[in-house]
PDB file of C-alpha atoms in Angstrom:
ATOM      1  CA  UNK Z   1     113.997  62.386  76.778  1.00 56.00           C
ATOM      2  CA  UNK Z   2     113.525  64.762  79.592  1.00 62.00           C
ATOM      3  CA  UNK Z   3     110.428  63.534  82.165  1.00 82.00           C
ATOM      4  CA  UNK Z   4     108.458  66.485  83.099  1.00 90.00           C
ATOM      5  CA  UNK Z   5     105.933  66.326  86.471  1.00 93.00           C
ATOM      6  CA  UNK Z   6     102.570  68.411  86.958  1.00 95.00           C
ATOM      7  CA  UNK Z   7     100.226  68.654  89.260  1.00 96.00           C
ATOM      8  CA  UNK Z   8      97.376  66.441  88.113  1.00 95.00           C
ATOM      9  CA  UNK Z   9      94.504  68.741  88.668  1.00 97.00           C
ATOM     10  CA  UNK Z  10      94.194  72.690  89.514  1.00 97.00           C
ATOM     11  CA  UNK Z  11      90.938  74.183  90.404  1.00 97.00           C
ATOM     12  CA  UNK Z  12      90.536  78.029  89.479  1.00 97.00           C
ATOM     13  CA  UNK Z  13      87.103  80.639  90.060  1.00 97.00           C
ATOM     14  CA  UNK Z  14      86.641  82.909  86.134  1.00 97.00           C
ATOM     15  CA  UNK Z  15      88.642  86.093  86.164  1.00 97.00           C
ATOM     16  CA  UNK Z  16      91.606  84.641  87.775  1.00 97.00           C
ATOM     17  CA  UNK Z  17      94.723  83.917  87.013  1.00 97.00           C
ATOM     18  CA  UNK Z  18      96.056  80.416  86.859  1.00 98.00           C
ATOM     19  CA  UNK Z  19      99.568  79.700  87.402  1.00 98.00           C
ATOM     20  CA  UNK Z  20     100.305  75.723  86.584  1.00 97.00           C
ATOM     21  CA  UNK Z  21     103.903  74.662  87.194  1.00 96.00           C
ATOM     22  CA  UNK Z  22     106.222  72.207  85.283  1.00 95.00           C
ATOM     23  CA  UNK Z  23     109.171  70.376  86.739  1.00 94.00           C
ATOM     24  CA  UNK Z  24     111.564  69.047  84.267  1.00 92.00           C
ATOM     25  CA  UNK Z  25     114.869  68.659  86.254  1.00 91.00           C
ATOM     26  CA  UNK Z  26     116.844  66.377  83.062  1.00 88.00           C
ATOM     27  CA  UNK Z  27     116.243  69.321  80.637  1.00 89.00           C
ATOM     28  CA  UNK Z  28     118.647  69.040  77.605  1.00 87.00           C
ATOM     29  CA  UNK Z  29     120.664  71.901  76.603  1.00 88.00           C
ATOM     30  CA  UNK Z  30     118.931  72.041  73.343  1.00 83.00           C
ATOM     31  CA  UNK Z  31     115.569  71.333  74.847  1.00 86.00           C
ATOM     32  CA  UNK Z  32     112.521  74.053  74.515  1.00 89.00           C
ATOM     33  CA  UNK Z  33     109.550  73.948  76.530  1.00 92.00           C
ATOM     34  CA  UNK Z  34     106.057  73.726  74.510  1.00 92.00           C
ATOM     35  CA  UNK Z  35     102.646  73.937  76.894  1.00 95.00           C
ATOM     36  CA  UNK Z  36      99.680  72.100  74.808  1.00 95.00           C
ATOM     37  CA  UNK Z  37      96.060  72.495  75.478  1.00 97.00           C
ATOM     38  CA  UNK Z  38      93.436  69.969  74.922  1.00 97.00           C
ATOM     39  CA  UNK Z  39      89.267  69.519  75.253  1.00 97.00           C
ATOM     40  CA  UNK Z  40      87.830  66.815  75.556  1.00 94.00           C
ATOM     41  CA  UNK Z  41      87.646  64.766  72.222  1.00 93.00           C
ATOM     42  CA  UNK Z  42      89.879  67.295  70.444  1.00 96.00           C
ATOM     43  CA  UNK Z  43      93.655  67.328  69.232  1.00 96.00           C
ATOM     44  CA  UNK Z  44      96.329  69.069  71.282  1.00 95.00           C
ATOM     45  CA  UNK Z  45      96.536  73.055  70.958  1.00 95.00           C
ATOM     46  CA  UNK Z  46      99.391  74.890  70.747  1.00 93.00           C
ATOM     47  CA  UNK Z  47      99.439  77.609  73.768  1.00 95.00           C
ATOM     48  CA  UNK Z  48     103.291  78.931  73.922  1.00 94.00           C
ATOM     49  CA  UNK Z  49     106.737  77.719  73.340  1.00 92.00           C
ATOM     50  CA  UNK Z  50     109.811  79.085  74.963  1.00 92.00           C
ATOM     51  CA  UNK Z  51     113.873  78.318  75.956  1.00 92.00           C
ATOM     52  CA  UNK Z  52     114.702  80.322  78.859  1.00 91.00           C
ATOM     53  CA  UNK Z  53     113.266  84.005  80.579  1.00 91.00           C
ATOM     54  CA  UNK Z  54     110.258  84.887  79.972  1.00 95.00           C
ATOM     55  CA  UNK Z  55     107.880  84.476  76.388  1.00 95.00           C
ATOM     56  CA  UNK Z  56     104.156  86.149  76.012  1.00 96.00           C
ATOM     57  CA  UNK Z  57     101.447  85.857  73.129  1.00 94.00           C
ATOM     58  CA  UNK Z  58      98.543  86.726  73.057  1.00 93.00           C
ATOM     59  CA  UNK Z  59      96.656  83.744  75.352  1.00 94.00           C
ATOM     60  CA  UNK Z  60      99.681  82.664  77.296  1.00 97.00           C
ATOM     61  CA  UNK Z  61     103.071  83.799  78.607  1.00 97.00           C
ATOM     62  CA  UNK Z  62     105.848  81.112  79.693  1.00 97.00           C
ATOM     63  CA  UNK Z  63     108.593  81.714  82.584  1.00 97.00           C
ATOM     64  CA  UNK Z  64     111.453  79.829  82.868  1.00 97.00           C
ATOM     65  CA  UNK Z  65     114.117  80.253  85.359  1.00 96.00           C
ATOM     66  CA  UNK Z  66     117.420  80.352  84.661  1.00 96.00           C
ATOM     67  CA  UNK Z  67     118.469  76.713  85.253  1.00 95.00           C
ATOM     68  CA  UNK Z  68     115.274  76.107  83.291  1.00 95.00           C
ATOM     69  CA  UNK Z  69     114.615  72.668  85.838  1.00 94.00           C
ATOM     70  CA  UNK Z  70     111.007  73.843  85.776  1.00 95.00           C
ATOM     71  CA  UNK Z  71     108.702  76.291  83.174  1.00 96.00           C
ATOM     72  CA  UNK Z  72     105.467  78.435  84.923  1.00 97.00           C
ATOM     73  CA  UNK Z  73     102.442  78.741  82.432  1.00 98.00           C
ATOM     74  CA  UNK Z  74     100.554  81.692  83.047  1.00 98.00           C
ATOM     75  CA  UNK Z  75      96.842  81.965  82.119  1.00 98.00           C
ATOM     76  CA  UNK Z  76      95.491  85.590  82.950  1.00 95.00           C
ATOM     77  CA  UNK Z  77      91.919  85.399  83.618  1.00 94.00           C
ATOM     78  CA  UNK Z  78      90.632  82.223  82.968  1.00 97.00           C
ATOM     79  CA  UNK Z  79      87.009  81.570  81.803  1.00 97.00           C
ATOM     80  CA  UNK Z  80      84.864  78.800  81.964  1.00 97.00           C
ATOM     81  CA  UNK Z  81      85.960  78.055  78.476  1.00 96.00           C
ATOM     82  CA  UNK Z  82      89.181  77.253  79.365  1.00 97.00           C
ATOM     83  CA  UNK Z  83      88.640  74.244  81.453  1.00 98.00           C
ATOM     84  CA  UNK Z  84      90.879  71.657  79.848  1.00 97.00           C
ATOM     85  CA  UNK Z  85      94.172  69.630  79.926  1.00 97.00           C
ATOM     86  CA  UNK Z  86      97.680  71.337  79.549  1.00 98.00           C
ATOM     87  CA  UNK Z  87     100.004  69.859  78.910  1.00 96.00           C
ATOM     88  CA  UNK Z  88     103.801  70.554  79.180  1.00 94.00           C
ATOM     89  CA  UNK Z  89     106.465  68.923  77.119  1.00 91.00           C
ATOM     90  CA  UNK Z  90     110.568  68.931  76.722  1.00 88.00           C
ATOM     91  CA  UNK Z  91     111.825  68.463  73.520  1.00 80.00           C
ATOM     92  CA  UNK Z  92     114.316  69.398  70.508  1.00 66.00           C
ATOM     93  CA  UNK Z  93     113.424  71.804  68.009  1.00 56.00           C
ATOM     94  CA  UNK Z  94     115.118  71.487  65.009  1.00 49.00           C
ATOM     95  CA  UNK Z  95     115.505  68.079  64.483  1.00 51.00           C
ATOM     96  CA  UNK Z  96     112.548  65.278  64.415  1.00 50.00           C
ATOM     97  CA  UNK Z  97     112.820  64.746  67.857  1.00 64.00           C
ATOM     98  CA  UNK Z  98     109.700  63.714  69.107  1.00 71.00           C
ATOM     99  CA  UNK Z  99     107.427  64.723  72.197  1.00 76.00           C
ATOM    100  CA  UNK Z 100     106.425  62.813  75.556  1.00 77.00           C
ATOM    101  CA  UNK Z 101     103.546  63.406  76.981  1.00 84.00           C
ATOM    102  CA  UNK Z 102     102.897  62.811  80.574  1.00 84.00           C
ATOM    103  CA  UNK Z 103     100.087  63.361  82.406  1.00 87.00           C
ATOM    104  CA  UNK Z 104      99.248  66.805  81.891  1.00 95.00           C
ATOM    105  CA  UNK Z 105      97.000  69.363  83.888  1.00 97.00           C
ATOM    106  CA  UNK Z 106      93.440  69.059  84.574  1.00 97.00           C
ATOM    107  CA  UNK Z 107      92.264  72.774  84.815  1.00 98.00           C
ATOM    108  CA  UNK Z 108      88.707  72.886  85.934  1.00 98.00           C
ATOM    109  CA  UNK Z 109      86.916  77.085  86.258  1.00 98.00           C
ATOM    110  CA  UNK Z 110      84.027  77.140  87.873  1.00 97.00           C
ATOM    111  CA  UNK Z 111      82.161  80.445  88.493  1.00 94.00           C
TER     112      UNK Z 111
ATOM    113  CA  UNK N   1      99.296  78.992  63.317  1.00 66.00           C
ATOM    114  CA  UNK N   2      99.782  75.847  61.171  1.00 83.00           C
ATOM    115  CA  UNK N   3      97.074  73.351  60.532  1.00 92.00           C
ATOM    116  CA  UNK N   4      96.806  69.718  60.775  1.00 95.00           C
ATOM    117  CA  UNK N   5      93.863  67.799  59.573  1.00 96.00           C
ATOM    118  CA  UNK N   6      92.806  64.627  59.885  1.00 97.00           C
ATOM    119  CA  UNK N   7      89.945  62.566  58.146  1.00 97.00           C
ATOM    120  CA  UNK N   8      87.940  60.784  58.824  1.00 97.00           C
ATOM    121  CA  UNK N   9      86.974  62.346  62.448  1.00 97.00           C
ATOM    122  CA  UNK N  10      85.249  59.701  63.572  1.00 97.00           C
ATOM    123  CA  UNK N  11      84.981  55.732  62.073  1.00 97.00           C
ATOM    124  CA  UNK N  12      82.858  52.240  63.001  1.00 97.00           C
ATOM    125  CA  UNK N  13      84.051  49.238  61.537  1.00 96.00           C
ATOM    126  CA  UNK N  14      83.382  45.361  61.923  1.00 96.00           C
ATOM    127  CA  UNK N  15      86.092  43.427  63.621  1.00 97.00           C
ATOM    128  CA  UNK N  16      88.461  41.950  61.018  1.00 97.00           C
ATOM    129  CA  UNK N  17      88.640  45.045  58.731  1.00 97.00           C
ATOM    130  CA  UNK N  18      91.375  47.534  57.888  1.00 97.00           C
ATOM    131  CA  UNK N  19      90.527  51.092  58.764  1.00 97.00           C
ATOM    132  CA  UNK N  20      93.002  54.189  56.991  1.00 97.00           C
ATOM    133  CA  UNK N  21      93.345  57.419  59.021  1.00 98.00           C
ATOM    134  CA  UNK N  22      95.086  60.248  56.809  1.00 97.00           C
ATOM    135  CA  UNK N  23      96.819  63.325  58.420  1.00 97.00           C
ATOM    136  CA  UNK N  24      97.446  66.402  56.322  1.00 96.00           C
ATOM    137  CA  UNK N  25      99.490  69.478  56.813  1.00 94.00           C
ATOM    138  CA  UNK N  26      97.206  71.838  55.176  1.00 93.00           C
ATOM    139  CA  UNK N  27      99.532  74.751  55.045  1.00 89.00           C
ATOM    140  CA  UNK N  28     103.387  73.822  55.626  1.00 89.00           C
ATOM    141  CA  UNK N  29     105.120  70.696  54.430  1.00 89.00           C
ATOM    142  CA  UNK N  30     106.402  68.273  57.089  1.00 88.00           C
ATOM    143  CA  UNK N  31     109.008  65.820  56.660  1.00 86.00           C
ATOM    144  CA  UNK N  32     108.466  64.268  59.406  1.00 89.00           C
ATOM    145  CA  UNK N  33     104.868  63.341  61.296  1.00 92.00           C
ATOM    146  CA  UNK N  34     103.672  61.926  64.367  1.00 93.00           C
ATOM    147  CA  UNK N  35     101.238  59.415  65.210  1.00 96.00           C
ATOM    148  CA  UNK N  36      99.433  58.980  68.840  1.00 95.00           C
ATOM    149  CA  UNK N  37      96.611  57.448  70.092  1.00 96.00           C
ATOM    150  CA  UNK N  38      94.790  58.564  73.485  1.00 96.00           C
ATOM    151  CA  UNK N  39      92.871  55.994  75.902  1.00 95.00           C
ATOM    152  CA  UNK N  40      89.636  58.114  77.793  1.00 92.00           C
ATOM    153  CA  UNK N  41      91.168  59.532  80.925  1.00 90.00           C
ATOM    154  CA  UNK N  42      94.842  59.121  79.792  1.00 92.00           C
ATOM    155  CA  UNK N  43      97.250  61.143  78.268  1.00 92.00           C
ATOM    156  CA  UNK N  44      98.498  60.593  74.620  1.00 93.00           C
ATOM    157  CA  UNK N  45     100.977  57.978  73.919  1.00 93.00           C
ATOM    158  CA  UNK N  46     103.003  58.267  70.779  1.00 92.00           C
ATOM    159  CA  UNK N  47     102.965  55.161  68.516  1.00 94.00           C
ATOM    160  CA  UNK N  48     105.575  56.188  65.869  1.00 93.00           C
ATOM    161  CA  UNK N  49     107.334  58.372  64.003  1.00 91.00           C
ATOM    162  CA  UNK N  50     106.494  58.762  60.357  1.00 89.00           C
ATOM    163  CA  UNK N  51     109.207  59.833  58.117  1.00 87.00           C
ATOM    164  CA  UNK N  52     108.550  61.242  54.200  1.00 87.00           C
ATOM    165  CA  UNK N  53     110.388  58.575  52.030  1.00 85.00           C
ATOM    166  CA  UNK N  54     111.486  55.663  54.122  1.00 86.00           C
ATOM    167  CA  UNK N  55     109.939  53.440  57.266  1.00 89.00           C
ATOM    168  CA  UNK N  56     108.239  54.506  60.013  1.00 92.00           C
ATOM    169  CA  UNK N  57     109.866  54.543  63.540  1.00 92.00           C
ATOM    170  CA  UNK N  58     107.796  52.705  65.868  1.00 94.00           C
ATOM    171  CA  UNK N  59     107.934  52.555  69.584  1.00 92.00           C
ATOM    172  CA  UNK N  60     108.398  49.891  71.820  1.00 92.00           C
ATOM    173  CA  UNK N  61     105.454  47.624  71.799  1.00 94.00           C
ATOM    174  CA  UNK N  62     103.697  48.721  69.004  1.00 95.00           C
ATOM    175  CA  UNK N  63     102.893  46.508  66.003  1.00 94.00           C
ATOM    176  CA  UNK N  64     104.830  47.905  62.971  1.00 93.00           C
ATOM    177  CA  UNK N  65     102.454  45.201  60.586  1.00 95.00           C
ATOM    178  CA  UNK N  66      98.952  46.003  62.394  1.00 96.00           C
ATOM    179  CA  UNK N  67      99.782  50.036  62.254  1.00 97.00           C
ATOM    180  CA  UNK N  68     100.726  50.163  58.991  1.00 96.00           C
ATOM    181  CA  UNK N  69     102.146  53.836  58.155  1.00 95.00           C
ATOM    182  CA  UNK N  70     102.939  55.340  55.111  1.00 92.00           C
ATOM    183  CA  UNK N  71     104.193  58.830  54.178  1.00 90.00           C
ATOM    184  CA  UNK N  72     104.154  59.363  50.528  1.00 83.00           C
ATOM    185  CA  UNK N  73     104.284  63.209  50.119  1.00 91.00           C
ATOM    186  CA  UNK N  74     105.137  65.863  52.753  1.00 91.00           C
ATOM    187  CA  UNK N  75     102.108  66.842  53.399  1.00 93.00           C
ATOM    188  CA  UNK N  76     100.115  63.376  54.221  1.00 95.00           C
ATOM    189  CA  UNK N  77     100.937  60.479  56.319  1.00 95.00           C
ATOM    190  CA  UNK N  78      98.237  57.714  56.746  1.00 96.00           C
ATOM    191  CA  UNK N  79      97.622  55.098  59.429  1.00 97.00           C
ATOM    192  CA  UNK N  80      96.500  52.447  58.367  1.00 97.00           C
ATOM    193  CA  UNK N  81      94.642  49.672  61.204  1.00 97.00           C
ATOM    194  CA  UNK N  82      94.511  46.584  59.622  1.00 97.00           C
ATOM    195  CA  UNK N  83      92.491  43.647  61.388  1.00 96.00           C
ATOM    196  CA  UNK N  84      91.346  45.650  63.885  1.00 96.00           C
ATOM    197  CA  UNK N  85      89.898  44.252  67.170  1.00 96.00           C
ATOM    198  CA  UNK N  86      87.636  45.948  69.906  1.00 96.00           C
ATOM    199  CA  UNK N  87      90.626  46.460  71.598  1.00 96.00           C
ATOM    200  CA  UNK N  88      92.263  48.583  68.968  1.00 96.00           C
ATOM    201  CA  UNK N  89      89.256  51.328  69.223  1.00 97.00           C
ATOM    202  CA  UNK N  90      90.596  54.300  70.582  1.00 97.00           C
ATOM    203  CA  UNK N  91      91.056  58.109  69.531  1.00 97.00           C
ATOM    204  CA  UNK N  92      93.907  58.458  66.952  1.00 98.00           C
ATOM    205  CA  UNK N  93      95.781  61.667  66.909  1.00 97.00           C
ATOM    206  CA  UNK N  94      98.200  62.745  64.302  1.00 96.00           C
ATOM    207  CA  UNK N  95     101.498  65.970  64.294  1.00 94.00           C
ATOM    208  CA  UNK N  96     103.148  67.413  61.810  1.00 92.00           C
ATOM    209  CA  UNK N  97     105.924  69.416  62.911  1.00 87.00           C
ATOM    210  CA  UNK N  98     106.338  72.809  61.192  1.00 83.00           C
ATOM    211  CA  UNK N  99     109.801  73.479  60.087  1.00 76.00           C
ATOM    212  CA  UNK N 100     108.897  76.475  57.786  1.00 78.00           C
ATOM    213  CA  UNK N 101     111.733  79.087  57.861  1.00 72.00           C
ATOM    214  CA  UNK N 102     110.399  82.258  59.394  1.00 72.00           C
ATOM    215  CA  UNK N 103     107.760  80.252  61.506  1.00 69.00           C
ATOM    216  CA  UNK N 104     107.971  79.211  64.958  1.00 67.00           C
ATOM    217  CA  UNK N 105     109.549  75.500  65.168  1.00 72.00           C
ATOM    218  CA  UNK N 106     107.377  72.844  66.376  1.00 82.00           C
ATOM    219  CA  UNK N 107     104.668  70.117  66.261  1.00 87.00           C
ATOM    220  CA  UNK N 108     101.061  71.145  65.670  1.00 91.00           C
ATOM    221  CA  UNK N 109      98.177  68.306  65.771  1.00 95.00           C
ATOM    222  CA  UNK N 110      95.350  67.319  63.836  1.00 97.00           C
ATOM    223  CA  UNK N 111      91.751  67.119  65.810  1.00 97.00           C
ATOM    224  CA  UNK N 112      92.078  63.354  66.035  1.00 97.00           C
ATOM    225  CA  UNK N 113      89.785  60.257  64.758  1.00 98.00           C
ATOM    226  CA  UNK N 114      87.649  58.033  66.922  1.00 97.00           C
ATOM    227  CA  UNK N 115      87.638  54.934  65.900  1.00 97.00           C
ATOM    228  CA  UNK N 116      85.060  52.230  67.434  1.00 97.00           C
ATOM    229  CA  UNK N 117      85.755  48.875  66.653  1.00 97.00           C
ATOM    230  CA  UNK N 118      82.776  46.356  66.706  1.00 96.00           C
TER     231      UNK N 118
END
């Protein structure tokens, strides 16, 4: 299973935007890149999912290089509200290959 | 997106007694599930793998006859903590991964059950 690294903590005012990186230098071919968010006391949220370039929804978008060692999430104008973990994790779609978490992302917006 | 649930959300029992945690894909059938359990301050740690039909893959360390998992039907997957200790109270978090054709592939979680152990 690919190991990914974060920055353990990220500080960030409301209205900007937050750029949190993830290195994951073993990435698998097959491997896709999945960024979870989680509050306090709550299950993991989905945020994005991506393989290589670039991906964008609606909360999120994902850039990935093209040796896809590390994945950029970008948040566009945080709010308070999004103070939380995120996490970023390596993994197989496809199959029932399952997920490693490591120490995720604290993101704390003040105002 | 696809939802996970999980019940109960939050559980006290006496030392000594078995506590059940179900997880249920609400709206897409999973064949395969995941359980995890989360220490404050720490990230998740996965426990084991639950498969629909046959035995649970647990990791290294964990006690396949305390964590007693069983996935009867493709959408539910229950943990089951049997003789649980203070030391076994903790916040129990269950995926399901979505393999529904036309949806985007992966695992979605349920909202998690605190359990307190007395």
């Amino acid at each position: 299973l690919a190991k990914t690294t974060q920055p353990i903590s990220m500080d960030s005012y409301e209205g900007q935007e937050v750029n949190i990186t993830c290195s994951h230098n073993n990435i698998a071919t097959n491997d896709y890149i999945t960024w979870y968010q989680q509050f306090p006391s709550q299950g993991p949220r989905f945020i994005i999912q991506g393989y290589k370039t670039k991906v964008t929804n609606e909360v999120a978008s994902l850039f990935i290089p093209a040796d896809r060692k590390s994945s950029t999430l970008s948040l566009p104008r945080v709010s308070l509200s999004d103070t939380a973990v995120y996490y970023c994790l390596v993994g197989i779609t496809g199959t029932a290959s399952k997920l490693t978490f490591g120490t995720g992302t604290r993101l704390q917006v003040t105002l | 997106g696809a939802v996970v649930s999980q019940h109960p959300s939050w559980v006290i029992c006496k030392s000594g007694t078995s506590v059940k945690i179900e997880c249920r894909s609400l709206d897409f059938q999973a064949t395969t599930m995941f359980w995890y359990r989360q220490f404050p301050k720490q990230s998740l740690m996965l426990m084991a793998t639950s498969n629909e039909g046959s035995k649970a893959t647990y990791e290294q360390g964990v006690e396949k006859d305390k964590f007693l998992i069983n996935h009867a039907s493709l959408t539910l997957s229950t943990l089951t903590v049997t003789s649980a200790h203070p030391e076994d109270s903790s916040f129990y978090i269950c995926s399901a991964r979505d393999q529904t054709a036309g949806r985007l592939e992966t695992q979605y979680f349920g909202p998690g059950t605190r359990l307190l152990v007395l």
